[in-house]
């Protein structure tokens, strides 16, 4: 099987589809139609597209920084992204245009600014004093590579170390280079015969800003005197250095080395280390050196007033600990704690009470940035417990395989899900408040509830509260717990339809009103769940096994026995292919030794305890047929009013009555047509079209591959690990540039597998099923990958007891409609143009016995059906809206006339189409494979918005993109992050107010008291006039060719954000100026007060000096 990577821009599909849309807007109008009666209120000015927020863990993190005064955390990534975190609910995402990896971040502490150093040797200054941070200045180094930066607290001069071993100094206010340079050869002079390697560390002595400690990779450390421009001391060690840290008194520093050792040096004793420690080395007898260990990548040395200092380090484990997880080691006095992490450590920082390096540090927590997690450790509590992380960083706990978005849900849903989810919380967290607490929340201008549901590779489903641009996990459901886990590989012969992740969730169908949930998994299994607040123990898990065939004359139908305790349906039900629960699944093989009638997974046969929340109602599995594995499910729908679930794949369709636990319909796709089949097809055995066993879906990743023989649409795809591409014709995958390009060659269409017609869309509704109908009735609309829509009539028994006793009768109506491309979505409008939602039953607690009379019971069970009122004229009662990969049609019912048609795209195909509510009206929203997002009015299908949004469409985005009501949409932008966007003008305008503020005015803590004696005898911190040393007058100008200054676009609030007209921008700029003026005014007053107090202090000091001038020291 040849595989292709789909990574680059889909240049075959980037043709702008708007021209095609406009040219194809030929709308057929029939005489007697009543479409002119519908007033469409949506206009193009109601639409505007912009990104709102990004949630989740920063993908591929590479750098970490913390502002100890503002209490803001910054994380940089390998793709040039910048994520800022304040208090829970205050988050921000920014992006460096170059996309180069962030190698280091440095806050201008309490200034509302941040410096980022990138792998492309640029430095950027970010302004965080606005809701959408922007770059104020950039500096591009031309001749040297940046390796390390250091910005001393309350200094405007940034030290930049390079690969060549030199140090340049940048003024962060003007972002220009100083002429002062520390050259590597001057720094090491004759202490080393060779080049000392890149700069790996720069820091000033906490007690003397004039002394700079420079660490070179080879093992040399130099203490440089900035004033005299020469080295005071040089410290040499055989082992390479990874990091250096000072003791706050400035008399000692500690280095971490590549052999797993730490060396502590006294500043004035450069000859040898004061102490060498191997934290994880085995101490050998005979006083020999301990065995070398893995490199210690970082060390921090933090002091406390009461008690011993903390030495915190990452790495350094001994080489014989193979398979051991990455560790953070905390050494405190004589105790050493080794804290195991789930992923490798990218960086860590110790959070301290003071921003001043020359004071006791008083560490209280450690932030550990892992490859796929962020952990905060409480240093103040015994056992170092972790803090409970309040950010939504666990989206990727197991890879996301599908997601759905619901805006404007019933208001009681979020509290209900939260209450059952609260019981799932882990214990043992730190009792303290989350220490990253900076910033302020924005205004909540959206009041409607929003829920996101994510399905994962391990079979778990997470419900998230996504209201008002925040995200918080509500509840987690594990769908895999209903199945027996295979203990070893020999024990799982049936799961070979997928190589791994056999429980991965592919499709989610959820009815928010009734809270019924239905999922389809990758092993051709469907599970129906009911919500309950009561805990129950299910003795026997109800299950059905269904045999879906792709053969016209299928005679292999096993006995239609039912599970004994359930009522048997009457003769009205179709012949059923059910294997009863008592069927011994393991011994099922047909006469020729091929596996037959076996499901892919084994349902547990022991009692199952089900916690409050979602509880299993029924498990349905497709079974193997004559050695052929079941095909993966491509579409799914559940309806609580009818008590039915329906699902389809490339073999056919099955409908199940989950109340009676019976199969009502089991038809091959061809049989659905009956005698109306427009295609000439040969009956064929499934064995001829044997599929190679695919894998799970969890790699909806950058390099997802699409095998040639799996290319159907994402909606219809037999989703194995590889998501496929849509069209009724086979796409030709262009190997040269890894892009989708379409081929119309007839030879490919004749491929055997491609002629299989899959079920791609299902919709329960109450509407007109035939042209002659005078009133609407319950039915199911079925869409296929060949663009056919078929209607199945549902004959439901009355409610109450009768619903459980009498059978549901289903029959094809004979109605067939045709569109170009696979059907994606269907919806129905009434005569006023309003959406007719599918009938649903309101939620009620199922596990509480009812003592009320039959009448009350009937009342409760009556479905909430939104059928049109009888006063409407019968002639044109409803409109069906059908969206396919290529076009949309509005069909008048019951006449079945196509009254509006819109060819959405000629050169590409629609990946997702949704009929959504916006501004008290409805529209059709589409996302195309060529990156366009489009909206159309309903019912007339006028184009309202067409924006080229995504330059690249990969499989993950194709699989997860979804629109919902009120102009909201989302997709998985990376394996760990959800990107939300809006296509509503109103939300764009309100976005600025809704976003949180990162910067809040906070007074910088007072500097540590020098003490009387220290001040008198010259102890304590020595300050340095850096301006005198590094300014242009002293050091001259730097070489122009060394670095180039690039002014940034920053400063204008929300330039890329909600561009809501020039007037709005001007008003906002004026507000920002007023606010800045106000803050400057406050600052001026504070400065004046400080100057005054400094003045009075100097007067007192002078008087004191005069008083004691002539006295001896012992006379004080």
CSV table of C-alpha atoms in Angstrom, one decimal, residues 412-686:
chain,number,residue,atom,x,y,z
A,412,UNK,CA,-29.2,23.3,33.0
A,413,UNK,CA,-26.7,21.2,31.1
A,414,UNK,CA,-23.4,22.7,32.3
A,415,UNK,CA,-24.4,22.5,36.0
A,416,UNK,CA,-25.6,18.9,35.5
A,417,UNK,CA,-22.3,17.8,33.8
A,418,UNK,CA,-20.2,19.7,36.4
A,419,UNK,CA,-21.9,18.0,39.3
A,420,UNK,CA,-21.2,14.5,38.0
A,421,UNK,CA,-17.7,15.5,36.9
A,422,UNK,CA,-16.8,17.0,40.3
A,423,UNK,CA,-16.8,13.5,41.7
A,424,UNK,CA,-14.1,12.4,39.2
A,425,UNK,CA,-11.5,14.8,40.6
A,426,UNK,CA,-8.2,13.4,41.9
A,427,UNK,CA,-7.2,13.9,45.6
A,428,UNK,CA,-3.8,14.8,47.1
A,429,UNK,CA,-3.2,18.2,45.5
A,430,UNK,CA,-1.6,21.1,47.4
A,431,UNK,CA,-4.1,23.0,49.6
A,432,UNK,CA,-2.7,26.4,48.4
A,433,UNK,CA,-4.1,28.7,45.8
A,434,UNK,CA,-2.7,28.5,42.2
A,435,UNK,CA,0.3,30.8,42.4
A,436,UNK,CA,0.2,32.2,38.8
A,437,UNK,CA,-2.5,34.8,39.5
A,438,UNK,CA,-1.8,37.8,37.4
A,439,UNK,CA,-4.0,39.7,35.0
A,440,UNK,CA,-7.8,40.5,35.0
A,441,UNK,CA,-10.8,38.8,33.4
A,442,UNK,CA,-12.5,40.5,30.5
A,443,UNK,CA,-16.2,41.5,30.5
A,444,UNK,CA,-18.6,38.7,29.8
A,445,UNK,CA,-20.8,39.9,26.9
A,446,UNK,CA,-22.0,36.5,25.8
A,447,UNK,CA,-24.5,34.9,28.1
A,448,UNK,CA,-25.4,31.7,26.3
A,449,UNK,CA,-23.9,28.3,27.4
A,450,UNK,CA,-21.4,26.6,25.1
A,451,UNK,CA,-20.2,23.0,25.2
A,452,UNK,CA,-17.4,21.3,23.3
A,453,UNK,CA,-17.2,17.5,23.2
A,454,UNK,CA,-13.9,15.8,22.3
A,455,UNK,CA,-13.5,12.1,21.4
A,456,UNK,CA,-10.1,10.5,22.0
A,457,UNK,CA,-8.0,7.6,20.8
A,458,UNK,CA,-8.3,5.7,24.1
A,459,UNK,CA,-12.1,5.7,23.8
A,460,UNK,CA,-12.6,8.6,26.3
A,461,UNK,CA,-14.9,11.5,25.8
A,462,UNK,CA,-14.6,14.9,27.5
A,463,UNK,CA,-17.2,17.5,27.9
A,464,UNK,CA,-15.9,21.1,28.2
A,465,UNK,CA,-17.6,24.3,29.3
A,466,UNK,CA,-16.6,26.7,26.6
A,467,UNK,CA,-18.9,29.6,27.5
A,468,UNK,CA,-17.6,33.2,27.0
A,469,UNK,CA,-14.2,32.3,25.4
A,470,UNK,CA,-13.0,30.2,28.4
A,471,UNK,CA,-12.6,26.5,28.6
A,472,UNK,CA,-13.0,24.2,31.6
A,473,UNK,CA,-13.4,20.4,31.7
A,474,UNK,CA,-16.7,19.3,33.0
A,475,UNK,CA,-16.9,15.6,32.8
A,476,UNK,CA,-15.0,12.6,31.3
A,477,UNK,CA,-16.5,9.4,30.1
A,478,UNK,CA,-14.5,6.3,29.4
A,479,UNK,CA,-16.3,4.3,26.7
A,480,UNK,CA,-13.6,1.5,26.7
A,481,UNK,CA,-14.6,0.2,30.2
A,482,UNK,CA,-17.5,-1.8,28.7
A,483,UNK,CA,-15.0,-4.0,26.8
A,484,UNK,CA,-12.6,-6.7,28.0
A,485,UNK,CA,-9.0,-5.5,27.9
A,486,UNK,CA,-6.7,-7.9,26.0
A,487,UNK,CA,-3.8,-8.7,28.2
A,488,UNK,CA,-1.4,-9.8,25.5
A,489,UNK,CA,-1.1,-9.7,21.8
A,490,UNK,CA,-2.1,-13.4,21.3
A,491,UNK,CA,-5.3,-12.7,23.2
A,492,UNK,CA,-6.7,-10.2,20.7
A,493,UNK,CA,-7.3,-11.9,17.4
A,494,UNK,CA,-10.4,-10.0,16.8
A,495,UNK,CA,-9.1,-6.4,17.0
A,496,UNK,CA,-7.0,-6.8,13.9
A,497,UNK,CA,-9.3,-4.4,12.0
A,498,UNK,CA,-7.1,-1.7,13.8
A,499,UNK,CA,-3.5,-2.1,14.9
A,500,UNK,CA,-3.8,0.0,18.0
A,501,UNK,CA,-6.3,2.2,19.7
A,502,UNK,CA,-9.2,-0.2,19.1
A,503,UNK,CA,-11.5,2.0,21.3
A,504,UNK,CA,-10.9,5.3,19.4
A,505,UNK,CA,-14.0,7.4,19.1
A,506,UNK,CA,-14.8,8.4,15.5
A,507,UNK,CA,-18.3,10.0,15.6
A,508,UNK,CA,-20.3,11.7,18.3
A,509,UNK,CA,-24.1,12.2,18.1
A,510,UNK,CA,-25.5,14.1,21.0
A,511,UNK,CA,-29.0,15.4,21.8
A,512,UNK,CA,-28.5,18.3,24.3
A,513,UNK,CA,-32.2,18.5,25.2
A,514,UNK,CA,-32.7,14.8,26.1
A,515,UNK,CA,-29.0,14.3,27.0
A,516,UNK,CA,-28.9,11.1,25.0
A,517,UNK,CA,-25.3,10.4,23.7
A,518,UNK,CA,-24.3,8.0,21.0
A,519,UNK,CA,-20.7,7.3,19.9
A,520,UNK,CA,-19.3,5.2,17.0
A,521,UNK,CA,-15.8,3.8,17.5
A,522,UNK,CA,-13.1,2.7,15.2
A,523,UNK,CA,-13.8,-1.1,15.8
A,524,UNK,CA,-17.2,-0.8,14.1
A,525,UNK,CA,-18.9,-0.4,17.5
A,526,UNK,CA,-21.7,1.9,18.6
A,527,UNK,CA,-22.6,2.7,22.2
A,528,UNK,CA,-25.7,4.5,23.4
A,529,UNK,CA,-25.6,6.3,26.7
A,530,UNK,CA,-28.3,7.8,28.9
A,531,UNK,CA,-27.6,10.5,31.5
A,532,UNK,CA,-28.4,9.8,35.1
A,533,UNK,CA,-27.6,11.4,38.5
A,534,UNK,CA,-27.9,8.0,40.3
A,535,UNK,CA,-25.2,5.3,40.5
A,536,UNK,CA,-26.3,1.9,39.1
A,537,UNK,CA,-24.9,-1.5,38.7
A,538,UNK,CA,-25.7,-3.2,35.4
A,539,UNK,CA,-25.8,-6.9,35.9
A,540,UNK,CA,-25.8,-7.8,32.1
A,541,UNK,CA,-24.7,-5.2,29.6
A,542,UNK,CA,-27.4,-5.0,26.8
A,543,UNK,CA,-25.7,-5.7,23.5
A,544,UNK,CA,-26.6,-6.4,19.8
A,545,UNK,CA,-24.4,-7.8,17.1
A,546,UNK,CA,-25.3,-6.7,13.5
A,547,UNK,CA,-24.2,-8.3,10.2
A,548,UNK,CA,-23.9,-5.6,7.5
A,549,UNK,CA,-23.2,-7.1,4.1
A,550,UNK,CA,-22.2,-5.7,0.7
A,551,UNK,CA,-24.0,-8.4,-1.4
A,552,UNK,CA,-27.3,-8.1,-3.2
A,553,UNK,CA,-28.5,-11.6,-2.5
A,554,UNK,CA,-27.5,-12.3,1.0
A,555,UNK,CA,-28.9,-15.6,2.3
A,556,UNK,CA,-26.6,-16.0,5.3
A,557,UNK,CA,-29.0,-14.6,7.9
A,558,UNK,CA,-28.7,-16.1,11.3
A,559,UNK,CA,-31.8,-16.7,13.5
A,560,UNK,CA,-33.5,-13.5,14.6
A,561,UNK,CA,-33.7,-14.5,18.2
A,562,UNK,CA,-33.9,-11.8,20.8
A,563,UNK,CA,-32.3,-11.7,24.2
A,564,UNK,CA,-34.8,-13.7,26.3
A,565,UNK,CA,-35.9,-11.1,28.9
A,566,UNK,CA,-36.8,-8.6,26.2
A,567,UNK,CA,-40.2,-8.5,24.5
A,568,UNK,CA,-40.2,-9.9,20.9
A,569,UNK,CA,-41.4,-7.5,18.2
A,570,UNK,CA,-44.4,-8.4,16.1
A,571,UNK,CA,-44.2,-9.6,12.5
A,572,UNK,CA,-44.0,-6.1,11.2
A,573,UNK,CA,-40.2,-5.8,11.7
A,574,UNK,CA,-37.8,-6.5,8.9
A,575,UNK,CA,-35.8,-9.8,8.8
A,576,UNK,CA,-33.1,-9.2,11.3
A,577,UNK,CA,-29.4,-10.1,11.3
A,578,UNK,CA,-28.9,-10.3,15.0
A,579,UNK,CA,-26.7,-12.6,17.0
A,580,UNK,CA,-28.2,-12.8,20.4
A,581,UNK,CA,-26.2,-11.9,23.5
A,582,UNK,CA,-25.8,-15.5,24.5
A,583,UNK,CA,-24.1,-16.3,21.2
A,584,UNK,CA,-20.6,-17.7,21.9
A,585,UNK,CA,-18.6,-15.1,20.0
A,586,UNK,CA,-15.3,-17.0,20.2
A,587,UNK,CA,-16.2,-20.2,18.5
A,588,UNK,CA,-17.8,-18.6,15.5
A,589,UNK,CA,-16.2,-19.5,12.3
A,590,UNK,CA,-17.8,-20.5,9.0
A,591,UNK,CA,-17.5,-23.9,7.5
A,592,UNK,CA,-14.4,-23.0,5.5
A,593,UNK,CA,-12.5,-21.9,8.6
A,594,UNK,CA,-12.9,-18.1,8.0
A,595,UNK,CA,-13.8,-15.9,10.9
A,596,UNK,CA,-17.5,-15.2,10.9
A,597,UNK,CA,-20.1,-13.5,13.1
A,598,UNK,CA,-17.4,-12.3,15.5
A,599,UNK,CA,-17.3,-8.7,16.7
A,600,UNK,CA,-14.0,-6.9,17.0
A,601,UNK,CA,-14.2,-6.3,20.7
A,602,UNK,CA,-15.5,-8.4,23.6
A,603,UNK,CA,-18.1,-6.9,25.9
A,604,UNK,CA,-17.5,-7.6,29.6
A,605,UNK,CA,-19.8,-10.3,31.0
A,606,UNK,CA,-19.4,-9.3,34.6
A,607,UNK,CA,-21.6,-6.7,36.4
A,608,UNK,CA,-20.6,-3.1,35.6
A,609,UNK,CA,-20.8,-0.4,38.3
A,610,UNK,CA,-21.8,2.8,36.6
A,611,UNK,CA,-21.2,6.2,38.3
A,612,UNK,CA,-23.5,9.1,38.0
A,613,UNK,CA,-23.2,10.7,34.6
A,614,UNK,CA,-23.4,8.8,31.3
A,615,UNK,CA,-24.5,5.2,31.7
A,616,UNK,CA,-24.6,2.5,29.0
A,617,UNK,CA,-28.0,1.9,27.4
A,618,UNK,CA,-26.9,-0.5,24.6
A,619,UNK,CA,-23.7,-1.7,22.9
A,620,UNK,CA,-24.0,-2.5,19.1
A,621,UNK,CA,-21.2,-4.2,17.2
A,622,UNK,CA,-20.8,-5.0,13.6
A,623,UNK,CA,-19.4,-8.5,13.1
A,624,UNK,CA,-17.0,-10.2,10.7
A,625,UNK,CA,-18.6,-11.8,7.6
A,626,UNK,CA,-16.9,-14.8,6.1
A,627,UNK,CA,-13.4,-13.7,7.0
A,628,UNK,CA,-14.1,-10.1,6.1
A,629,UNK,CA,-13.7,-7.5,9.0
A,630,UNK,CA,-16.6,-5.1,9.5
A,631,UNK,CA,-16.2,-1.7,7.7
A,632,UNK,CA,-15.8,1.3,9.9
A,633,UNK,CA,-18.9,3.4,10.6
A,634,UNK,CA,-19.1,6.6,8.5
A,635,UNK,CA,-22.3,8.2,9.9
A,636,UNK,CA,-24.5,8.1,13.0
A,637,UNK,CA,-27.7,9.7,14.4
A,638,UNK,CA,-29.7,9.2,17.5
A,639,UNK,CA,-33.2,10.5,18.2
A,640,UNK,CA,-34.6,10.5,21.8
A,641,UNK,CA,-38.3,11.1,20.8
A,642,UNK,CA,-38.3,8.0,18.6
A,643,UNK,CA,-36.0,5.9,20.7
A,644,UNK,CA,-33.9,5.1,17.6
A,645,UNK,CA,-30.3,5.1,16.6
A,646,UNK,CA,-29.1,4.6,13.0
A,647,UNK,CA,-25.6,4.2,11.6
A,648,UNK,CA,-24.1,3.4,8.2
A,649,UNK,CA,-20.8,2.5,6.5
A,650,UNK,CA,-19.7,1.6,3.0
A,651,UNK,CA,-21.7,-1.6,3.1
A,652,UNK,CA,-25.0,-0.3,4.2
A,653,UNK,CA,-27.3,1.0,6.9
A,654,UNK,CA,-28.6,-0.4,10.2
A,655,UNK,CA,-31.3,1.1,12.4
A,656,UNK,CA,-31.8,-0.1,16.0
A,657,UNK,CA,-34.7,0.5,18.5
A,658,UNK,CA,-32.7,1.1,21.7
A,659,UNK,CA,-35.8,0.9,23.9
A,660,UNK,CA,-36.7,-2.6,22.7
A,661,UNK,CA,-33.1,-3.5,21.9
A,662,UNK,CA,-33.9,-4.8,18.4
A,663,UNK,CA,-32.6,-4.3,14.9
A,664,UNK,CA,-35.2,-2.7,12.7
A,665,UNK,CA,-33.3,-2.2,9.5
A,666,UNK,CA,-30.3,-3.9,8.1
A,667,UNK,CA,-29.8,-3.1,4.4
A,668,UNK,CA,-27.0,-2.9,1.9
A,669,UNK,CA,-26.8,0.5,0.3
A,670,UNK,CA,-28.0,-0.9,-3.0
A,671,UNK,CA,-31.1,-2.4,-1.3
A,672,UNK,CA,-32.0,1.0,-0.1
A,673,UNK,CA,-32.7,2.0,-3.7
A,674,UNK,CA,-34.9,-1.0,-4.4
A,675,UNK,CA,-35.8,-0.9,-8.1
A,676,UNK,CA,-34.8,2.8,-8.4
A,677,UNK,CA,-31.0,2.2,-8.4
A,678,UNK,CA,-29.5,4.6,-11.0
A,679,UNK,CA,-26.2,2.7,-11.1
A,680,UNK,CA,-25.4,-0.6,-12.8
A,681,UNK,CA,-23.6,-2.7,-10.2
A,682,UNK,CA,-22.4,-6.2,-10.2
A,683,UNK,CA,-23.2,-8.2,-7.0
A,684,UNK,CA,-19.9,-8.9,-5.4
A,685,UNK,CA,-18.6,-10.8,-2.4
A,686,UNK,CA,-17.0,-8.7,0.2
